Amino acid sequence: MFEEELKEAEKLLMEGETLKAAEKFIQVAEGLDAQGDYLAAAQTFLRAAEIYRERGEHYGAASAFKDAMIRFLVSGKLDEALRVAESVKEEEIRSSPTFAFALLMLEERRKELGDKAAEVFRLEEAEPLSEEDARRAVGAEGRVKSKSVRVEGELGEDFLERVFADMRGTANRRVEFKLRGRSREGGVEGHVSCELVPAEPPYYVAEVKLEAVWEGGLEEGILEGLIPEGFKVVDVEGGRAEEADEGTKVIFSVVRLTEGEKACFTLRATREVARTVVFRRGGLIDAVRTYLPVKREGGEFAVSSEVYGVAGGVDEVFLEDEIPLELSIIEVFPKEGDLRLIEREDTLVRWKLKSLKEGESVKVGYRLERRPRALLFEKELRLKDGRILAKAIKTVKPLDEGKYIVQVSVKNLSRSTLSNIELVDIVPKGHIVNAEGCETAKSNEETRLTWKVPLLKEDETFKDAYWATGDHLDHNQPLYIKLEGYETVKVENAGITRYKGALKGEKEVYEKKQNR
């Protein structure tokens, strides 16, 4: 499987379509990952990473290297994962807010397992539960994934981590669409990629954009994409959703686009809580993965499902739930479970539950609320040769009663003193500002705040903060930088990075967009 897709990726590479080739390799790697072929997925992610590196796209390279590291790790190939980590360049690490966390996770695993990591994970596979028994065991109505192995001795933390990681894989929000259509010149094919981004919980939204790049335009075409696991489509604007053996497909029809014209479609989905349950029956281990819907109850949300003892009873039950980071936990049940929380890109909740007789059940669930979101914007000012002159950072953090605080800073990253720097922040219309230490100019559309920094020495940072009242999520523009003294030097671009999430650390950031 995937032989044709790999051939297509190689063909694109030979034709010089390096970006499309990298995206195709990523698509194949994610397919291999979904099938549980983690080693092949790791190798394919590496191919994509090398292409991104050759193109100078640090973020794409870092993301693909990170995905390869994780797949090597869950395959028991710790040495391979470490070799990948050592090969990643400093500028690639800096470009990815989650790469540092992946390195930390890898280092922790190395310390725990040492040189015998691969030996720990060599398990004898057993016949898995039937799909009907697996669904009944976790109280699921939809699809489930199950795996069974035999093991001797106690279930240590290392073994459980291996099983959970093996079933979990990595969260994927990308939707890859394949285009088949017809132009005036004949048949055409293409690919469109988009990402499901968080909106009002529990919803995610994706915009699918297609541009007619063919001479004479596009007479007609069909866009077809597969929704990632864990998402349930609730609305498709301009298209339809269909259930297939491999999951939910979203299909859009395109008719008569002139050359250069663009079509835009929107789909909306809910993200469900991923649950993995591990049952121990003597030396037999059954792992079952399913997804639970998030239900709105007034201003809160609820998730719950029964876990049942399988045939012959269960000696121990271990459970892991993946709570989307945009939701925070108010209450958990049952109260008597052995519970542990792990904050990563999502919140992992680990349970150790009591033994269950055949048919006996326990209800496991949560009351949740929307997590307050902070915003972070980074803007780098670079010369044409890639050297960074300065970096401006702006954070917007919510407070109580509709108030929020904005923190701004600029750091000199050059090797000389910078002079006459101006930082400009735009506050949305209707927001009330309480700011000192800067110039304030109000208009009917906005409030403009300007900070003037006469001198900023090498490695020095200027910082300031102010208060405001309004919806902080509307305050969503980066700082503007004006830098004098470099009039004769062409500045190629100012790269902007936007984040939304809890700003307690890189691992809690759950949305990243790049616009360069």
Short mmCIF file of C-alpha atoms in Angstrom, two decimals:
data_model
loop_
_atom_site.label_atom_id
_atom_site.label_comp_id
_atom_site.label_asym_id
_atom_site.label_seq_id
_atom_site.Cartn_x
_atom_site.Cartn_y
_atom_site.Cartn_z
CA MET A 1 0.00 0.00 0.00
CA PHE A 2 1.07 3.61 -0.70
CA GLU A 3 3.43 2.46 -3.49
CA GLU A 4 1.68 4.67 -6.04
CA GLU A 5 1.73 7.68 -3.71
CA LEU A 6 5.46 7.20 -3.09
CA LYS A 7 6.10 6.99 -6.83
CA GLU A 8 4.12 10.20 -7.29
CA ALA A 9 6.23 11.92 -4.61
CA GLU A 10 9.45 10.79 -6.28
CA LYS A 11 8.16 12.00 -9.65
CA LEU A 12 7.32 15.43 -8.21
CA LEU A 13 10.82 15.58 -6.76
CA MET A 14 12.38 14.76 -10.13
CA GLU A 15 10.27 17.45 -11.80
CA GLY A 16 11.50 20.06 -9.34
CA GLU A 17 8.17 20.34 -7.49
CA THR A 18 9.95 20.00 -4.16
CA LEU A 19 7.24 21.50 -1.95
CA LYS A 20 4.54 19.28 -3.43
CA ALA A 21 6.88 16.30 -3.09
CA ALA A 22 7.48 17.03 0.60
CA GLU A 23 3.75 17.39 1.22
CA LYS A 24 3.12 14.08 -0.56
CA PHE A 25 5.76 12.32 1.58
CA ILE A 26 4.08 13.77 4.70
CA GLN A 27 0.71 12.48 3.48
CA VAL A 28 2.14 8.98 2.94
CA ALA A 29 3.87 9.03 6.34
CA GLU A 30 0.62 9.95 8.08
CA GLY A 31 -1.12 7.09 6.26
CA LEU A 32 1.55 4.63 7.36
CA ASP A 33 1.27 5.97 10.90
CA ALA A 34 -2.51 5.45 10.88
CA GLN A 35 -1.91 1.80 9.93
CA GLY A 36 0.55 1.33 12.78
CA ASP A 37 3.63 0.99 10.54
CA TYR A 38 5.61 3.47 12.64
CA LEU A 39 9.05 2.52 11.36
CA ALA A 40 8.10 3.10 7.72
CA ALA A 41 6.34 6.31 8.75
CA ALA A 42 9.52 7.53 10.47
CA GLN A 43 11.63 6.91 7.35
CA THR A 44 9.09 8.72 5.17
CA PHE A 45 8.94 11.72 7.52
CA LEU A 46 12.75 11.87 7.22
CA ARG A 47 12.48 12.14 3.42
CA ALA A 48 10.15 15.11 3.79
CA ALA A 49 12.39 16.71 6.42
CA GLU A 50 15.43 16.60 4.13
CA ILE A 51 13.45 18.24 1.31
CA TYR A 52 12.24 21.03 3.59
CA ARG A 53 15.83 21.52 4.81
CA GLU A 54 17.14 21.86 1.25
CA ARG A 55 14.45 24.47 0.58
CA GLY A 56 15.51 26.40 3.68
CA GLU A 57 12.10 25.94 5.32
CA HIS A 58 13.16 25.52 8.93
CA TYR A 59 9.68 25.04 10.42
CA GLY A 60 8.70 22.34 7.92
CA ALA A 61 12.00 20.52 8.49
CA ALA A 62 11.69 20.71 12.29
CA SER A 63 8.11 19.41 12.24
CA ALA A 64 8.99 16.46 9.99
CA PHE A 65 12.13 15.63 12.02
CA LYS A 66 10.03 15.75 15.20
CA ASP A 67 7.44 13.37 13.73
CA ALA A 68 10.21 10.98 12.64
CA MET A 69 11.75 11.04 16.13
CA ILE A 70 8.44 10.18 17.77
CA ARG A 71 7.78 7.27 15.36
CA PHE A 72 11.27 5.85 15.95
CA LEU A 73 10.67 6.16 19.69
CA VAL A 74 7.36 4.27 19.69
CA SER A 75 8.98 1.63 17.46
CA GLY A 76 11.57 0.98 20.16
CA LYS A 77 14.33 2.53 17.99
CA LEU A 78 15.72 4.87 20.62
CA ASP A 79 19.15 5.08 18.96
CA GLU A 80 17.56 6.14 15.66
CA ALA A 81 15.46 8.77 17.43
CA LEU A 82 18.58 10.15 19.13
CA ARG A 83 20.47 10.26 15.82
CA VAL A 84 17.66 12.29 14.28
CA ALA A 85 17.65 14.67 17.25
CA GLU A 86 21.40 15.23 16.93
CA SER A 87 21.09 16.02 13.22
CA VAL A 88 18.57 18.86 13.64
CA LYS A 89 20.09 22.31 13.20
CA GLU A 90 19.79 25.13 15.72
CA GLU A 91 17.76 27.38 13.40
CA GLU A 92 15.31 24.52 12.81
CA ILE A 93 14.87 23.96 16.55
CA ARG A 94 14.21 27.67 17.11
CA SER A 95 11.53 27.73 14.42
CA SER A 96 9.32 25.12 16.13
CA PRO A 97 7.60 25.86 19.47
CA THR A 98 7.07 22.14 20.19
CA PHE A 99 10.44 20.72 19.14
CA ALA A 100 12.07 21.52 22.48
CA PHE A 101 9.35 19.52 24.22
CA ALA A 102 9.92 16.57 21.88
CA LEU A 103 13.63 16.66 22.75
CA LEU A 104 12.79 16.73 26.45
CA MET A 105 10.47 13.73 26.04
CA LEU A 106 13.21 11.88 24.15
CA GLU A 107 15.80 12.63 26.82
CA GLU A 108 13.46 11.43 29.57
CA ARG A 109 12.86 8.20 27.69
CA ARG A 110 16.60 7.71 27.18
CA LYS A 111 17.22 8.08 30.91
CA GLU A 112 14.41 5.68 31.79
CA LEU A 113 15.25 2.94 29.34
CA GLY A 114 18.96 3.29 28.70
CA ASP A 115 20.58 1.19 26.00
CA LYS A 116 18.06 -1.66 26.29
CA ALA A 117 15.06 0.36 25.15
CA ALA A 118 14.38 -1.78 22.11
CA GLU A 119 14.46 -5.00 24.17
CA VAL A 120 11.79 -3.70 26.54
CA PHE A 121 9.28 -3.34 23.74
CA ARG A 122 9.66 -6.73 22.06
CA LEU A 123 6.31 -8.29 22.81
CA GLU A 124 4.51 -11.33 21.51
CA GLU A 125 1.38 -10.26 19.68
CA ALA A 126 -1.88 -12.07 20.45
CA GLU A 127 -5.23 -12.28 18.71
CA PRO A 128 -7.04 -8.98 19.39
CA LEU A 129 -10.56 -8.63 20.70
CA SER A 130 -13.24 -8.82 18.06
CA GLU A 131 -14.57 -5.43 16.97
CA GLU A 132 -17.88 -6.14 18.69
CA ASP A 133 -16.17 -7.11 21.98
CA ALA A 134 -13.83 -4.11 21.76
CA ARG A 135 -16.74 -1.69 21.24
CA ARG A 136 -18.65 -3.26 24.13
CA ALA A 137 -15.60 -3.06 26.42
CA VAL A 138 -15.21 0.71 26.00
CA GLY A 139 -18.89 1.58 25.52
CA ALA A 140 -18.30 2.80 21.96
CA GLU A 141 -20.77 3.05 19.10
CA GLY A 142 -18.38 3.99 16.31
CA ARG A 143 -15.01 2.72 15.11
CA VAL A 144 -12.45 1.27 17.50
CA LYS A 145 -8.83 0.21 17.13
CA SER A 146 -7.58 -2.70 19.21
CA LYS A 147 -4.35 -4.59 19.78
CA SER A 148 -3.43 -7.49 22.07
CA VAL A 149 -0.03 -8.73 23.30
CA ARG A 150 1.30 -11.25 25.79
CA VAL A 151 3.66 -10.16 28.55
CA GLU A 152 5.31 -11.71 31.57
CA GLY A 153 5.54 -10.12 35.01
CA GLU A 154 4.19 -6.82 36.30
CA LEU A 155 2.97 -4.00 34.06
CA GLY A 156 5.61 -1.35 34.71
CA GLU A 157 5.35 2.30 33.78
CA ASP A 158 7.66 1.77 30.79
CA PHE A 159 5.42 -0.90 29.35
CA LEU A 160 2.24 1.14 29.81
CA GLU A 161 3.87 4.18 28.21
CA ARG A 162 4.81 2.03 25.24
CA VAL A 163 1.27 0.70 24.84
CA PHE A 164 -0.35 4.14 25.18
CA ALA A 165 2.13 5.73 22.75
CA ASP A 166 1.64 2.86 20.30
CA MET A 167 -2.14 3.35 20.29
CA ARG A 168 -2.01 7.14 20.43
CA GLY A 169 0.33 8.04 17.59
CA THR A 170 0.30 11.82 17.11
CA ALA A 171 -2.57 14.26 16.85
CA ASN A 172 -3.22 15.28 13.25
CA ARG A 173 -5.34 18.23 12.16
CA ARG A 174 -4.32 18.40 8.52
CA VAL A 175 -6.78 17.53 5.77
CA GLU A 176 -5.21 16.60 2.44
CA PHE A 177 -7.48 17.03 -0.58
CA LYS A 178 -6.87 15.43 -3.97
CA LEU A 179 -8.18 17.26 -7.03
CA ARG A 180 -9.27 15.51 -10.20
CA GLY A 181 -10.73 17.66 -12.93
CA ARG A 182 -10.66 18.95 -16.47
CA SER A 183 -9.25 22.08 -18.06
CA ARG A 184 -9.46 23.17 -21.69
CA GLU A 185 -6.22 21.32 -22.32
CA GLY A 186 -7.40 18.02 -20.82
CA GLY A 187 -7.40 16.21 -17.48
CA VAL A 188 -5.71 17.79 -14.46
CA GLU A 189 -4.74 16.60 -10.99
CA GLY A 190 -3.59 18.48 -7.93
CA HIS A 191 -3.47 18.65 -4.14
CA VAL A 192 -4.83 21.12 -1.60
CA SER A 193 -3.86 21.06 2.07
CA CYS A 194 -5.59 22.80 4.98
CA GLU A 195 -5.68 22.55 8.77
CA LEU A 196 -8.53 22.28 11.25
CA VAL A 197 -7.98 25.14 13.71
CA PRO A 198 -9.75 25.67 17.06
CA ALA A 199 -12.82 27.90 17.10
CA GLU A 200 -15.46 28.16 19.83
CA PRO A 201 -15.12 24.83 21.75
CA PRO A 202 -15.67 22.09 20.83
CA TYR A 203 -15.60 23.22 17.18
CA TYR A 204 -12.74 23.34 14.69
CA VAL A 205 -12.86 25.10 11.32
CA ALA A 206 -10.89 24.59 8.11
CA GLU A 207 -10.80 26.77 5.00
CA VAL A 208 -10.17 24.91 1.75
CA LYS A 209 -8.76 27.22 -0.94
CA LEU A 210 -8.20 26.26 -4.57
CA GLU A 211 -6.67 28.49 -7.24
CA ALA A 212 -7.05 27.73 -10.94
CA VAL A 213 -3.41 27.80 -12.03
CA TRP A 214 -3.97 25.99 -15.33
CA GLU A 215 -3.90 27.81 -18.64
CA GLY A 216 -7.46 28.56 -19.63
CA GLY A 217 -8.73 27.86 -16.10
CA LEU A 218 -10.57 24.86 -14.68
CA GLU A 219 -13.72 23.66 -16.39
CA GLU A 220 -14.77 21.30 -13.60
CA GLY A 221 -13.22 19.33 -10.78
CA ILE A 222 -13.77 17.28 -7.64
CA LEU A 223 -11.87 17.87 -4.38
CA GLU A 224 -11.88 14.88 -2.04
CA GLY A 225 -10.23 14.71 1.39
CA LEU A 226 -10.18 12.37 4.39
CA ILE A 227 -10.91 13.87 7.82
CA PRO A 228 -8.35 12.94 10.53
CA GLU A 229 -9.34 10.52 13.27
CA GLY A 230 -11.01 12.11 16.27
CA PHE A 231 -12.94 14.74 14.31
CA LYS A 232 -16.64 14.58 13.46
CA VAL A 233 -17.87 16.76 10.59
CA VAL A 234 -20.94 18.84 11.49
CA ASP A 235 -21.15 21.25 8.55
CA VAL A 236 -19.71 21.43 5.03
CA GLU A 237 -20.24 24.74 3.24
CA GLY A 238 -20.38 24.15 -0.50
CA GLY A 239 -19.85 20.39 -0.31
CA ARG A 240 -20.85 17.17 1.39
CA ALA A 241 -19.52 14.55 3.81
CA GLU A 242 -19.65 10.80 3.21
CA GLU A 243 -18.76 7.85 5.43
CA ALA A 244 -16.29 5.37 3.93
CA ASP A 245 -14.39 2.33 5.20
CA GLU A 246 -11.29 4.44 5.89
CA GLY A 247 -13.20 7.26 7.64
CA THR A 248 -15.17 10.41 6.78
CA LYS A 249 -14.61 11.92 3.35
CA VAL A 250 -15.41 15.54 2.47
CA ILE A 251 -16.14 16.27 -1.18
CA PHE A 252 -16.38 19.63 -2.98
CA SER A 253 -17.39 20.22 -6.60
CA VAL A 254 -15.76 23.02 -8.61
CA VAL A 255 -17.22 24.40 -11.85
CA ARG A 256 -15.78 26.97 -14.28
CA LEU A 257 -12.93 28.77 -12.61
CA THR A 258 -11.09 31.19 -14.86
CA GLU A 259 -7.29 31.20 -14.79
CA GLY A 260 -6.14 32.81 -11.52
CA GLU A 261 -9.61 32.66 -9.96
CA LYS A 262 -9.93 31.15 -6.49
CA ALA A 263 -12.62 29.02 -4.86
CA CYS A 264 -12.96 28.84 -1.07
CA PHE A 265 -14.91 26.28 0.94
CA THR A 266 -15.40 25.88 4.68
CA LEU A 267 -15.91 22.81 6.81
CA ARG A 268 -16.66 22.66 10.51
CA ALA A 269 -16.03 19.71 12.81
CA THR A 270 -16.05 18.84 16.48
CA ARG A 271 -13.00 17.32 18.08
CA GLU A 272 -13.68 14.34 20.30
CA VAL A 273 -11.75 13.06 23.31
CA ALA A 274 -9.48 10.16 22.35
CA ARG A 275 -9.61 7.31 24.89
CA THR A 276 -7.27 4.32 25.15
CA VAL A 277 -8.18 1.55 27.61
CA VAL A 278 -5.69 -1.19 28.56
CA PHE A 279 -7.11 -4.38 30.11
CA ARG A 280 -4.86 -6.95 31.82
CA ARG A 281 -6.13 -10.52 31.98
CA GLY A 282 -3.25 -12.47 33.48
CA GLY A 283 -0.46 -12.38 30.89
CA LEU A 284 -2.78 -11.10 28.13
CA ILE A 285 -2.97 -7.36 27.47
CA ASP A 286 -5.82 -5.89 25.40
CA ALA A 287 -5.63 -2.23 24.31
CA VAL A 288 -8.65 -0.51 22.74
CA ARG A 289 -8.80 3.04 21.35
CA THR A 290 -11.99 4.97 20.68
CA TYR A 291 -13.33 8.54 20.62
CA LEU A 292 -15.89 10.19 22.91
CA PRO A 293 -18.07 13.18 21.94
CA VAL A 294 -17.80 16.43 23.90
CA LYS A 295 -21.30 17.54 24.89
CA ARG A 296 -22.19 21.12 25.79
CA GLU A 297 -24.14 21.55 29.04
CA GLY A 298 -24.94 25.22 29.53
CA GLY A 299 -21.65 27.09 29.81
CA GLU A 300 -19.74 23.87 30.50
CA PHE A 301 -18.91 20.66 28.65
CA ALA A 302 -19.17 17.00 29.60
CA VAL A 303 -17.49 13.78 28.48
CA SER A 304 -18.31 10.34 29.88
CA SER A 305 -18.50 6.68 28.93
CA GLU A 306 -18.71 3.26 30.59
CA VAL A 307 -15.80 0.81 30.65
CA TYR A 308 -16.82 -2.87 30.93
CA GLY A 309 -15.06 -6.02 32.05
CA VAL A 310 -14.41 -8.36 29.10
CA ALA A 311 -14.85 -12.14 28.99
CA GLY A 312 -13.34 -13.86 32.01
CA GLY A 313 -12.99 -10.61 33.95
CA VAL A 314 -10.15 -8.10 34.12
CA ASP A 315 -7.36 -8.01 36.72
CA GLU A 316 -6.38 -4.38 36.07
CA VAL A 317 -7.69 -1.50 33.96
CA PHE A 318 -5.51 1.40 32.82
CA LEU A 319 -7.00 4.30 30.88
CA GLU A 320 -5.68 7.36 29.06
CA ASP A 321 -7.86 10.24 27.82
CA GLU A 322 -6.60 13.05 25.59
CA ILE A 323 -8.43 16.27 26.48
CA PRO A 324 -8.02 19.03 23.84
CA LEU A 325 -5.95 21.84 25.31
CA GLU A 326 -8.66 24.44 24.67
CA LEU A 327 -10.72 22.74 27.41
CA SER A 328 -9.72 22.60 31.08
CA ILE A 329 -10.94 20.09 33.66
CA ILE A 330 -13.35 21.14 36.43
CA GLU A 331 -14.25 17.73 37.86
CA VAL A 332 -13.41 14.07 37.25
CA PHE A 333 -15.22 10.86 38.13
CA PRO A 334 -15.01 8.29 39.61
CA LYS A 335 -13.41 9.84 42.67
CA GLU A 336 -11.68 6.64 43.78
CA GLY A 337 -9.51 6.15 40.69
CA ASP A 338 -5.73 6.60 40.75
CA LEU A 339 -5.41 9.72 38.58
CA ARG A 340 -2.48 11.54 36.98
CA LEU A 341 -2.48 14.58 34.66
CA ILE A 342 0.20 15.18 32.02
CA GLU A 343 0.25 18.56 30.23
CA ARG A 344 1.52 18.27 26.66
CA GLU A 345 0.09 19.64 23.42
CA ASP A 346 -3.15 18.22 24.86
CA THR A 347 -3.92 17.22 28.44
CA LEU A 348 -3.35 13.50 29.02
CA VAL A 349 -5.34 12.02 31.90
CA ARG A 350 -4.06 8.65 33.14
CA TRP A 351 -6.22 6.38 35.31
CA LYS A 352 -5.60 3.15 37.15
CA LEU A 353 -8.99 1.61 37.89
CA LYS A 354 -10.19 -1.35 39.93
CA SER A 355 -10.51 -4.89 38.61
CA LEU A 356 -13.75 -5.63 36.75
CA LYS A 357 -15.74 -8.82 36.57
CA GLU A 358 -17.19 -9.84 33.22
CA GLY A 359 -20.02 -7.40 32.43
CA GLU A 360 -19.21 -5.14 35.42
CA SER A 361 -18.72 -1.49 34.51
CA VAL A 362 -17.32 1.79 35.77
CA LYS A 363 -18.21 5.22 34.40
CA VAL A 364 -15.27 7.52 33.65
CA GLY A 365 -15.81 11.14 32.67
CA TYR A 366 -15.22 14.85 33.18
CA ARG A 367 -16.83 18.23 33.56
CA LEU A 368 -14.92 20.72 31.42
CA GLU A 369 -14.86 24.43 30.72
CA ARG A 370 -13.36 26.63 28.05
CA ARG A 371 -9.73 27.39 28.88
CA PRO A 372 -8.86 31.10 28.78
CA ARG A 373 -6.64 31.68 25.76
CA ALA A 374 -3.69 33.98 25.57
CA LEU A 375 -2.16 35.26 22.34
CA LEU A 376 1.50 35.53 21.45
CA PHE A 377 2.99 37.19 18.37
CA GLU A 378 6.62 37.16 17.29
CA LYS A 379 7.98 39.29 14.48
CA GLU A 380 11.54 39.07 13.21
CA LEU A 381 13.22 41.76 11.13
CA ARG A 382 15.78 40.16 8.81
CA LEU A 383 18.25 41.32 6.21
CA LYS A 384 18.17 39.85 2.73
CA ASP A 385 20.99 37.44 3.59
CA GLY A 386 18.91 35.99 6.43
CA ARG A 387 20.61 37.71 9.37
CA ILE A 388 18.22 38.81 12.11
CA LEU A 389 18.34 42.43 13.22
CA ALA A 390 15.66 42.40 15.91
CA LYS A 391 12.74 40.42 17.28
CA ALA A 392 9.54 42.00 18.61
CA ILE A 393 7.23 39.99 20.89
CA LYS A 394 3.71 40.82 21.97
CA THR A 395 1.57 38.81 24.40
CA VAL A 396 -2.11 39.38 25.16
CA LYS A 397 -3.26 37.74 28.40
CA PRO A 398 -6.87 37.74 29.66
CA LEU A 399 -7.72 38.91 33.18
CA ASP A 400 -11.03 39.15 35.02
CA GLU A 401 -14.12 41.19 34.09
CA GLY A 402 -13.25 41.64 30.41
CA LYS A 403 -9.84 43.17 31.08
CA TYR A 404 -6.54 42.04 29.61
CA ILE A 405 -2.87 42.96 29.73
CA VAL A 406 -0.60 43.49 26.72
CA GLN A 407 3.16 43.06 27.06
CA VAL A 408 5.46 44.30 24.29
CA SER A 409 9.20 43.91 23.83
CA VAL A 410 11.92 44.23 21.22
CA LYS A 411 15.36 42.61 21.43
CA ASN A 412 18.48 43.60 19.49
CA LEU A 413 19.81 40.42 17.88
CA SER A 414 22.40 42.15 15.69
CA ARG A 415 26.08 42.77 16.45
CA SER A 416 25.78 46.53 16.70
CA THR A 417 23.71 49.15 18.48
CA LEU A 418 20.34 49.90 16.87
CA SER A 419 18.95 53.42 17.02
CA ASN A 420 15.56 55.10 16.71
CA ILE A 421 13.40 51.99 16.89
CA GLU A 422 9.64 52.49 16.80
CA LEU A 423 7.14 49.85 17.94
CA VAL A 424 3.51 50.34 16.97
CA ASP A 425 0.56 48.39 18.37
CA ILE A 426 -2.97 48.65 16.97
CA VAL A 427 -5.82 48.33 19.49
CA PRO A 428 -9.24 47.38 18.04
CA LYS A 429 -12.10 49.85 17.92
CA GLY A 430 -14.16 49.98 21.11
CA HIS A 431 -11.39 48.78 23.43
CA ILE A 432 -10.52 51.03 26.37
CA VAL A 433 -6.77 51.54 26.81
CA ASN A 434 -4.82 52.47 29.93
CA ALA A 435 -1.24 52.98 28.75
CA GLU A 436 1.70 55.07 29.92
CA GLY A 437 5.19 55.44 28.49
CA CYS A 438 4.00 55.54 24.89
CA GLU A 439 2.27 57.89 22.47
CA THR A 440 -1.47 57.31 22.01
CA ALA A 441 -3.42 58.33 18.90
CA LYS A 442 -7.15 57.56 18.64
CA SER A 443 -9.28 57.44 15.50
CA ASN A 444 -12.75 56.21 14.60
CA GLU A 445 -11.34 52.81 13.61
CA GLU A 446 -8.55 52.09 16.12
CA THR A 447 -6.17 53.27 18.81
CA ARG A 448 -2.52 53.43 17.80
CA LEU A 449 0.18 53.10 20.47
CA THR A 450 3.79 54.02 19.61
CA TRP A 451 6.94 53.34 21.62
CA LYS A 452 10.15 55.14 20.60
CA VAL A 453 13.43 53.51 21.64
CA PRO A 454 16.40 55.85 21.00
CA LEU A 455 19.15 53.25 21.47
CA LEU A 456 19.21 49.50 21.92
CA LYS A 457 22.59 47.87 22.47
CA GLU A 458 23.58 44.41 21.29
CA ASP A 459 21.51 41.70 23.07
CA GLU A 460 19.56 44.39 24.98
CA THR A 461 15.76 44.19 25.34
CA PHE A 462 13.18 46.97 25.69
CA LYS A 463 9.95 46.00 27.52
CA ASP A 464 6.68 47.68 28.44
CA ALA A 465 3.07 46.72 29.26
CA TYR A 466 -0.39 48.27 29.37
CA TRP A 467 -3.94 47.37 30.37
CA ALA A 468 -7.05 47.33 28.20
CA THR A 469 -10.72 46.38 28.34
CA GLY A 470 -12.52 44.41 25.61
CA ASP A 471 -12.44 40.96 24.00
CA HIS A 472 -8.73 40.12 24.08
CA LEU A 473 -9.10 37.63 21.22
CA ASP A 474 -9.91 40.57 18.90
CA HIS A 475 -6.54 42.11 19.73
CA ASN A 476 -4.90 39.82 17.21
CA GLN A 477 -2.33 41.80 15.22
CA PRO A 478 1.47 41.68 15.67
CA LEU A 479 3.58 44.70 16.49
CA TYR A 480 4.85 46.88 13.67
CA ILE A 481 8.58 47.72 13.69
CA LYS A 482 10.22 50.78 12.21
CA LEU A 483 14.01 50.74 12.31
CA GLU A 484 16.12 53.71 11.26
CA GLY A 485 19.78 53.55 10.32
CA TYR A 486 19.31 50.79 7.75
CA GLU A 487 17.78 52.80 4.91
CA THR A 488 20.39 51.52 2.43
CA VAL A 489 19.91 47.87 3.39
CA LYS A 490 17.06 46.02 1.75
CA VAL A 491 14.94 44.17 4.30
CA GLU A 492 13.57 41.10 2.55
CA ASN A 493 10.73 40.27 4.92
CA ALA A 494 9.47 40.42 8.45
CA GLY A 495 8.43 36.93 9.46
CA ILE A 496 5.37 36.75 11.69
CA THR A 497 4.49 33.89 14.01
CA ARG A 498 1.13 33.74 15.79
CA TYR A 499 0.19 31.45 18.67
CA LYS A 500 -3.02 30.90 20.59
CA GLY A 501 -3.05 28.91 23.80
CA ALA A 502 -1.99 28.94 27.42
CA LEU A 503 1.32 30.77 27.66
CA LYS A 504 2.78 28.68 30.47
CA GLY A 505 5.31 27.03 28.21
CA GLU A 506 5.91 25.94 24.65
CA LYS A 507 4.30 22.56 25.19
CA GLU A 508 0.93 24.16 25.95
CA VAL A 509 0.65 26.10 22.70
CA TYR A 510 -2.05 24.51 20.57
CA GLU A 511 -2.26 26.65 17.44
CA LYS A 512 0.52 27.92 15.26
CA LYS A 513 0.29 29.83 12.01
CA GLN A 514 3.16 31.15 9.96
CA ASN A 515 2.95 33.97 7.47
CA ARG A 516 6.22 34.78 5.82
#
